[in-house]
Tab-separated table of C-alpha atoms in Angstrom:
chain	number	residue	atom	x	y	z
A	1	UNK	CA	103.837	110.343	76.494
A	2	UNK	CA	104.594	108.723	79.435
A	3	UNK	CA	101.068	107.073	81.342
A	4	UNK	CA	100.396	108.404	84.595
A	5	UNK	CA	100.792	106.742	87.702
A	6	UNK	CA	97.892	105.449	90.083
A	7	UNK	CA	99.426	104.016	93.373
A	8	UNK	CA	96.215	104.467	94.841
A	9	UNK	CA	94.915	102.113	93.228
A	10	UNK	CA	97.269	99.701	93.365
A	11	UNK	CA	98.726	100.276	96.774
A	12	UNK	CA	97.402	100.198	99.960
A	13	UNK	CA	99.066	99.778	103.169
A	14	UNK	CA	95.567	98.743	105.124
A	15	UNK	CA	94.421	95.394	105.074
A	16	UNK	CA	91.042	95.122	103.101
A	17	UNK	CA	88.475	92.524	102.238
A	18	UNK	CA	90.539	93.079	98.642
A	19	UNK	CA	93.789	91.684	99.783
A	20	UNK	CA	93.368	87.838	99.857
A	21	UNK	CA	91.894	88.265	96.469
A	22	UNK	CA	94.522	90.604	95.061
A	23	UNK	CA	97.565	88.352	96.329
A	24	UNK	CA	95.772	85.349	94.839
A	25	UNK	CA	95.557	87.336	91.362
A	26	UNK	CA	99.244	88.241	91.589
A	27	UNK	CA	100.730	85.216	92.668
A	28	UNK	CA	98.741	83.584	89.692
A	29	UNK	CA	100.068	86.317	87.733
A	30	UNK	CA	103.800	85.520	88.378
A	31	UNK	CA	103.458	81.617	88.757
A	32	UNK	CA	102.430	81.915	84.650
A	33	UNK	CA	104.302	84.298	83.589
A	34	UNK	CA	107.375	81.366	84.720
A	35	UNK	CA	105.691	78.338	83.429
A	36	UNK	CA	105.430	80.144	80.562
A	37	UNK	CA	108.091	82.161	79.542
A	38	UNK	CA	110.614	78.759	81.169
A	39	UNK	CA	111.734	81.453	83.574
A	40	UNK	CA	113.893	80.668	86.998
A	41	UNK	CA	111.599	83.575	88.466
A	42	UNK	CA	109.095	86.055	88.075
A	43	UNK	CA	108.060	88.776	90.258
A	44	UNK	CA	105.184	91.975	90.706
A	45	UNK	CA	106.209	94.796	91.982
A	46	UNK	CA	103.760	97.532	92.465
A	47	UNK	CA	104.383	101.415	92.174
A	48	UNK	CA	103.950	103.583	95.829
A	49	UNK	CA	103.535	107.072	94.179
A	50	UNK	CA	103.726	108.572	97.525
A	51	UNK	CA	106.760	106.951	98.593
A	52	UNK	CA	108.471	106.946	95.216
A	53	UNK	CA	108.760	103.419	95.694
A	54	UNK	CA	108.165	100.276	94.098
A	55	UNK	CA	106.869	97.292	96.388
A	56	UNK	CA	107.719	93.233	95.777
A	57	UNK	CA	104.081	92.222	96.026
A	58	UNK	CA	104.095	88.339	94.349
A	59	UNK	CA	107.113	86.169	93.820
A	60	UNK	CA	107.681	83.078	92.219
A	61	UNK	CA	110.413	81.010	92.469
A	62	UNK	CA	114.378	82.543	93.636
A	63	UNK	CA	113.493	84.897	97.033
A	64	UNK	CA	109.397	83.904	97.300
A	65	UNK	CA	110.071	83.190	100.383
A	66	UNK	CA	111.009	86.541	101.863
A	67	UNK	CA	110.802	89.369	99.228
A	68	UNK	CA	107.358	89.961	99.452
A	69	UNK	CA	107.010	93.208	101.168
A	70	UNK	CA	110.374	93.995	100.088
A	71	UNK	CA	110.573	98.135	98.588
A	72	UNK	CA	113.277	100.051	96.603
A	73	UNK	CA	113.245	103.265	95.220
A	74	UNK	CA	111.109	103.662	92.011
A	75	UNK	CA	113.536	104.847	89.891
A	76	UNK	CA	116.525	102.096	90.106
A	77	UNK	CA	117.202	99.294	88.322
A	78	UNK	CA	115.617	97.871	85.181
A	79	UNK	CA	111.971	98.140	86.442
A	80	UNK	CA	112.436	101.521	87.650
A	81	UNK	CA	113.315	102.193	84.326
A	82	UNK	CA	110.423	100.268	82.631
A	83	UNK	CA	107.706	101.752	85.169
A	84	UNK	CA	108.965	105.633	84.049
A	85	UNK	CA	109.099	104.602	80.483
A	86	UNK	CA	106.085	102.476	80.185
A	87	UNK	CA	107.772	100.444	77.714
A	88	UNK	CA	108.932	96.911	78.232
A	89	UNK	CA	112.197	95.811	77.843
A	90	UNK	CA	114.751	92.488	76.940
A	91	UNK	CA	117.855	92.194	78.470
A	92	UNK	CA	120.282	88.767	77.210
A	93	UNK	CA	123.406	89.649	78.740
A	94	UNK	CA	122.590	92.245	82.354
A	95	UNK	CA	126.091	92.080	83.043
A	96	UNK	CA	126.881	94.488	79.642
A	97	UNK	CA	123.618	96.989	80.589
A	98	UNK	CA	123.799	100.339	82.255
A	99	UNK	CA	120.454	99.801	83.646
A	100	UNK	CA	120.950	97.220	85.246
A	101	UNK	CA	121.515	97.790	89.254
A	102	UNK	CA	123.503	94.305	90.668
A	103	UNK	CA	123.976	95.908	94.072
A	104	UNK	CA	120.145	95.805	94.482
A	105	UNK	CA	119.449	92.572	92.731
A	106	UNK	CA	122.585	91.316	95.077
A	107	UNK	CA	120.434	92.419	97.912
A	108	UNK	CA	117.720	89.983	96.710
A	109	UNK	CA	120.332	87.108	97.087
A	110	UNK	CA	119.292	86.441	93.278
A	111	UNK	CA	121.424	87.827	90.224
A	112	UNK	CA	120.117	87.004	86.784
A	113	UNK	CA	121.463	87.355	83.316
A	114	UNK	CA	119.220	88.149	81.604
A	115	UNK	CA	115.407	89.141	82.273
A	116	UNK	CA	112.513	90.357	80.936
A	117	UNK	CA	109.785	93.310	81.899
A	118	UNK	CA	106.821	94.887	81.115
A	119	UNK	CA	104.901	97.115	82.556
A	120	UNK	CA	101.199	96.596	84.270
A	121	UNK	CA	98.830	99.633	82.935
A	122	UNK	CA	95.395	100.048	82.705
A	123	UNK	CA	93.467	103.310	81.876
A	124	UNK	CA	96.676	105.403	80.915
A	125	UNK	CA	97.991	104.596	84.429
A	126	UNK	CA	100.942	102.615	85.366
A	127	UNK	CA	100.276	100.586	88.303
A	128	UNK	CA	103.587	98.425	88.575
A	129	UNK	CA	105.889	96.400	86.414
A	130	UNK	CA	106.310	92.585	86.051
A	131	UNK	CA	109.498	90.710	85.467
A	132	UNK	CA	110.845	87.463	84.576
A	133	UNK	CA	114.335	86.188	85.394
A	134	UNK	CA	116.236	84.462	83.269
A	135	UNK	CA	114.102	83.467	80.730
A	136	UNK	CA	114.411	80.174	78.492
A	137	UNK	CA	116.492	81.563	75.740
A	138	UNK	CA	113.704	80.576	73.208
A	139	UNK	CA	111.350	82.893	75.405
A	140	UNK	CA	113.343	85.772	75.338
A	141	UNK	CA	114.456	84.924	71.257
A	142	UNK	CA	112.685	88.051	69.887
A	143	UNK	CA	110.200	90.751	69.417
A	144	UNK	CA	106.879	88.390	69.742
A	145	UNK	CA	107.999	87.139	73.180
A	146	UNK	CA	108.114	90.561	74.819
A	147	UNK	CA	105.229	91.231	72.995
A	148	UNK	CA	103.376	88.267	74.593
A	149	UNK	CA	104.819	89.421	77.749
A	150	UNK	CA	103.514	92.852	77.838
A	151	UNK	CA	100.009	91.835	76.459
A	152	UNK	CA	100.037	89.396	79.813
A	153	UNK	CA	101.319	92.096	81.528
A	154	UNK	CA	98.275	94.583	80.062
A	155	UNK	CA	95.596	91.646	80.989
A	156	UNK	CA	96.381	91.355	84.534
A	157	UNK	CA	96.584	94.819	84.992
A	158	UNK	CA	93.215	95.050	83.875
A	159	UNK	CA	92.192	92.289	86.436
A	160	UNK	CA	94.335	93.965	88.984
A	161	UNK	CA	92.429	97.066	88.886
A	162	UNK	CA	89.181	95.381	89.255
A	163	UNK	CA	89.900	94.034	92.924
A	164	UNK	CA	91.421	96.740	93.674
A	165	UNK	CA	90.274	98.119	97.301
A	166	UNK	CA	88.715	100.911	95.964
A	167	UNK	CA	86.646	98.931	93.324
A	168	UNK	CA	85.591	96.003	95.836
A	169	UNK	CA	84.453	98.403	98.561
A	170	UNK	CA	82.435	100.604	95.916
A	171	UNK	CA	81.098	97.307	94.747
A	172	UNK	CA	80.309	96.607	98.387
A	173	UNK	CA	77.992	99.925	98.579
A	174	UNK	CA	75.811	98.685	95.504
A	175	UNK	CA	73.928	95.817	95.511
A	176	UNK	CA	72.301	93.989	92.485
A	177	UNK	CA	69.019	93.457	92.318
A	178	UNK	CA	68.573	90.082	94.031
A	179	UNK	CA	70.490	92.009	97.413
A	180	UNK	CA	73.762	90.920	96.800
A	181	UNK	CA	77.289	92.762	96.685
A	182	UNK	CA	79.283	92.799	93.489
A	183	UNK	CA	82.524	91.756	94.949
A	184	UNK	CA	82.525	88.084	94.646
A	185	UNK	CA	81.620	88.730	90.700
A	186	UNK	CA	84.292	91.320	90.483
A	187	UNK	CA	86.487	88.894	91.597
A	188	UNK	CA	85.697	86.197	89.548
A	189	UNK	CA	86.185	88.716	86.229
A	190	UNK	CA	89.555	89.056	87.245
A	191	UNK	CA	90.274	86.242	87.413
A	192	UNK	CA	88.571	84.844	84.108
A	193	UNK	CA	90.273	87.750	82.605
A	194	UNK	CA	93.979	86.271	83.371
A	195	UNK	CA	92.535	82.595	82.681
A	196	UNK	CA	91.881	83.767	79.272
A	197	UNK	CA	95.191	85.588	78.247
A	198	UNK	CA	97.014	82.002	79.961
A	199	UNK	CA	95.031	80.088	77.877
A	200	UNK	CA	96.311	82.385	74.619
A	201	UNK	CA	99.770	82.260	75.598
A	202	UNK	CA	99.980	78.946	76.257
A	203	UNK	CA	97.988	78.038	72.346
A	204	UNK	CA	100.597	80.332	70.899
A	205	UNK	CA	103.836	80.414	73.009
């Protein structure tokens, strides 16, 4: 079965006391998953239900400095595929694979070979899909890689959803006991949360 879809969660087009913390989380998110996969890029996208879209929302490396923003339809290309499926997927050679759209990785002004992608759920709910671009081949060698890559993937989707603008602004309307909000510790579990699965991957990989 595939797991739903939640852009509500994960996209929101008005600027919130959750965005500086979000893009933080993501761009942390990406900047690992290169170091540690030996990757020339990585990249977040996040899923738009509404618009059927999915949205560049943290680059690293090739096009960081002007894909962010960026939005394609959410069914094209590799992560359109790996966002419906909920599976991840390995890709050597993208230059022998159907799913593979060059005319919108052209568009980038970055064509891999070969990539990898998994994709970011939490509660059932697909909330985006992240990618690697060519990989070191070791990374991309077999099974336990894009296992280690979804598992990362799984982890900061967890994080992801608790900064979320929904979470932080119901976390603004309680307070603790001592008067004050729950945001700033929200926060900081996200990010522990992703410190922990980079410390794992980088014991194992």
């Amino acid at each position: 079965m595939t797991p739903r879809t939640d852009s509500a969660a994960a996209v929101s087009s008005t600027a919130t006391v959750a965005d500086a913390p979000r893009s933080e989380l993501l761009q942390s998110v990406v900047d690992v998953a290169r170091a540690i996969f030996g990757a020339e890029a990585s990249s977040v996208f996040l899923l738009d239900e509404e618009a059927d879209e999915l949205v560049f929302q943290a680059v690293s490396g090739q096009g960081e400095e002007f894909l962010v923003g960026r939005r394609f339809p959410a069914g094209r290309g590799i992560a359109g595929w790996v966002a419906t499926s909920g599976e991840p997927m390995v890709v050597d050679d993208l230059s022998a694979d159907p799913s593979f759209d060059r005319s919108l990785a052209e568009s980038t002004a970055y064509v891999p070979n070969a990539l990898m992608a998994a994709p970011l759920i939490s509660d059932a709910r697909i909330l985006g899909v992240l990618e690697v671009l060519d990989p070191s081949p070791q990374a991309r060698s077999g099974v336990r890689e894009l296992d280690l890559l979804a598992m990362f993937a799984r982890q900061a989707a967890a994080a992801l959803r608790v900064i979320t603008p929904e979470r932080v602004r119901e976390a603004e309307e309680r307070t603790d006991l001592a008067g004050h909000t729950l945001a700033g510790a929200q926060r900081e579990d996200a990010l522990r949360l992703l410190g922990s699965l980079e410390r794992l991957l980088r014991g194992v990989g």
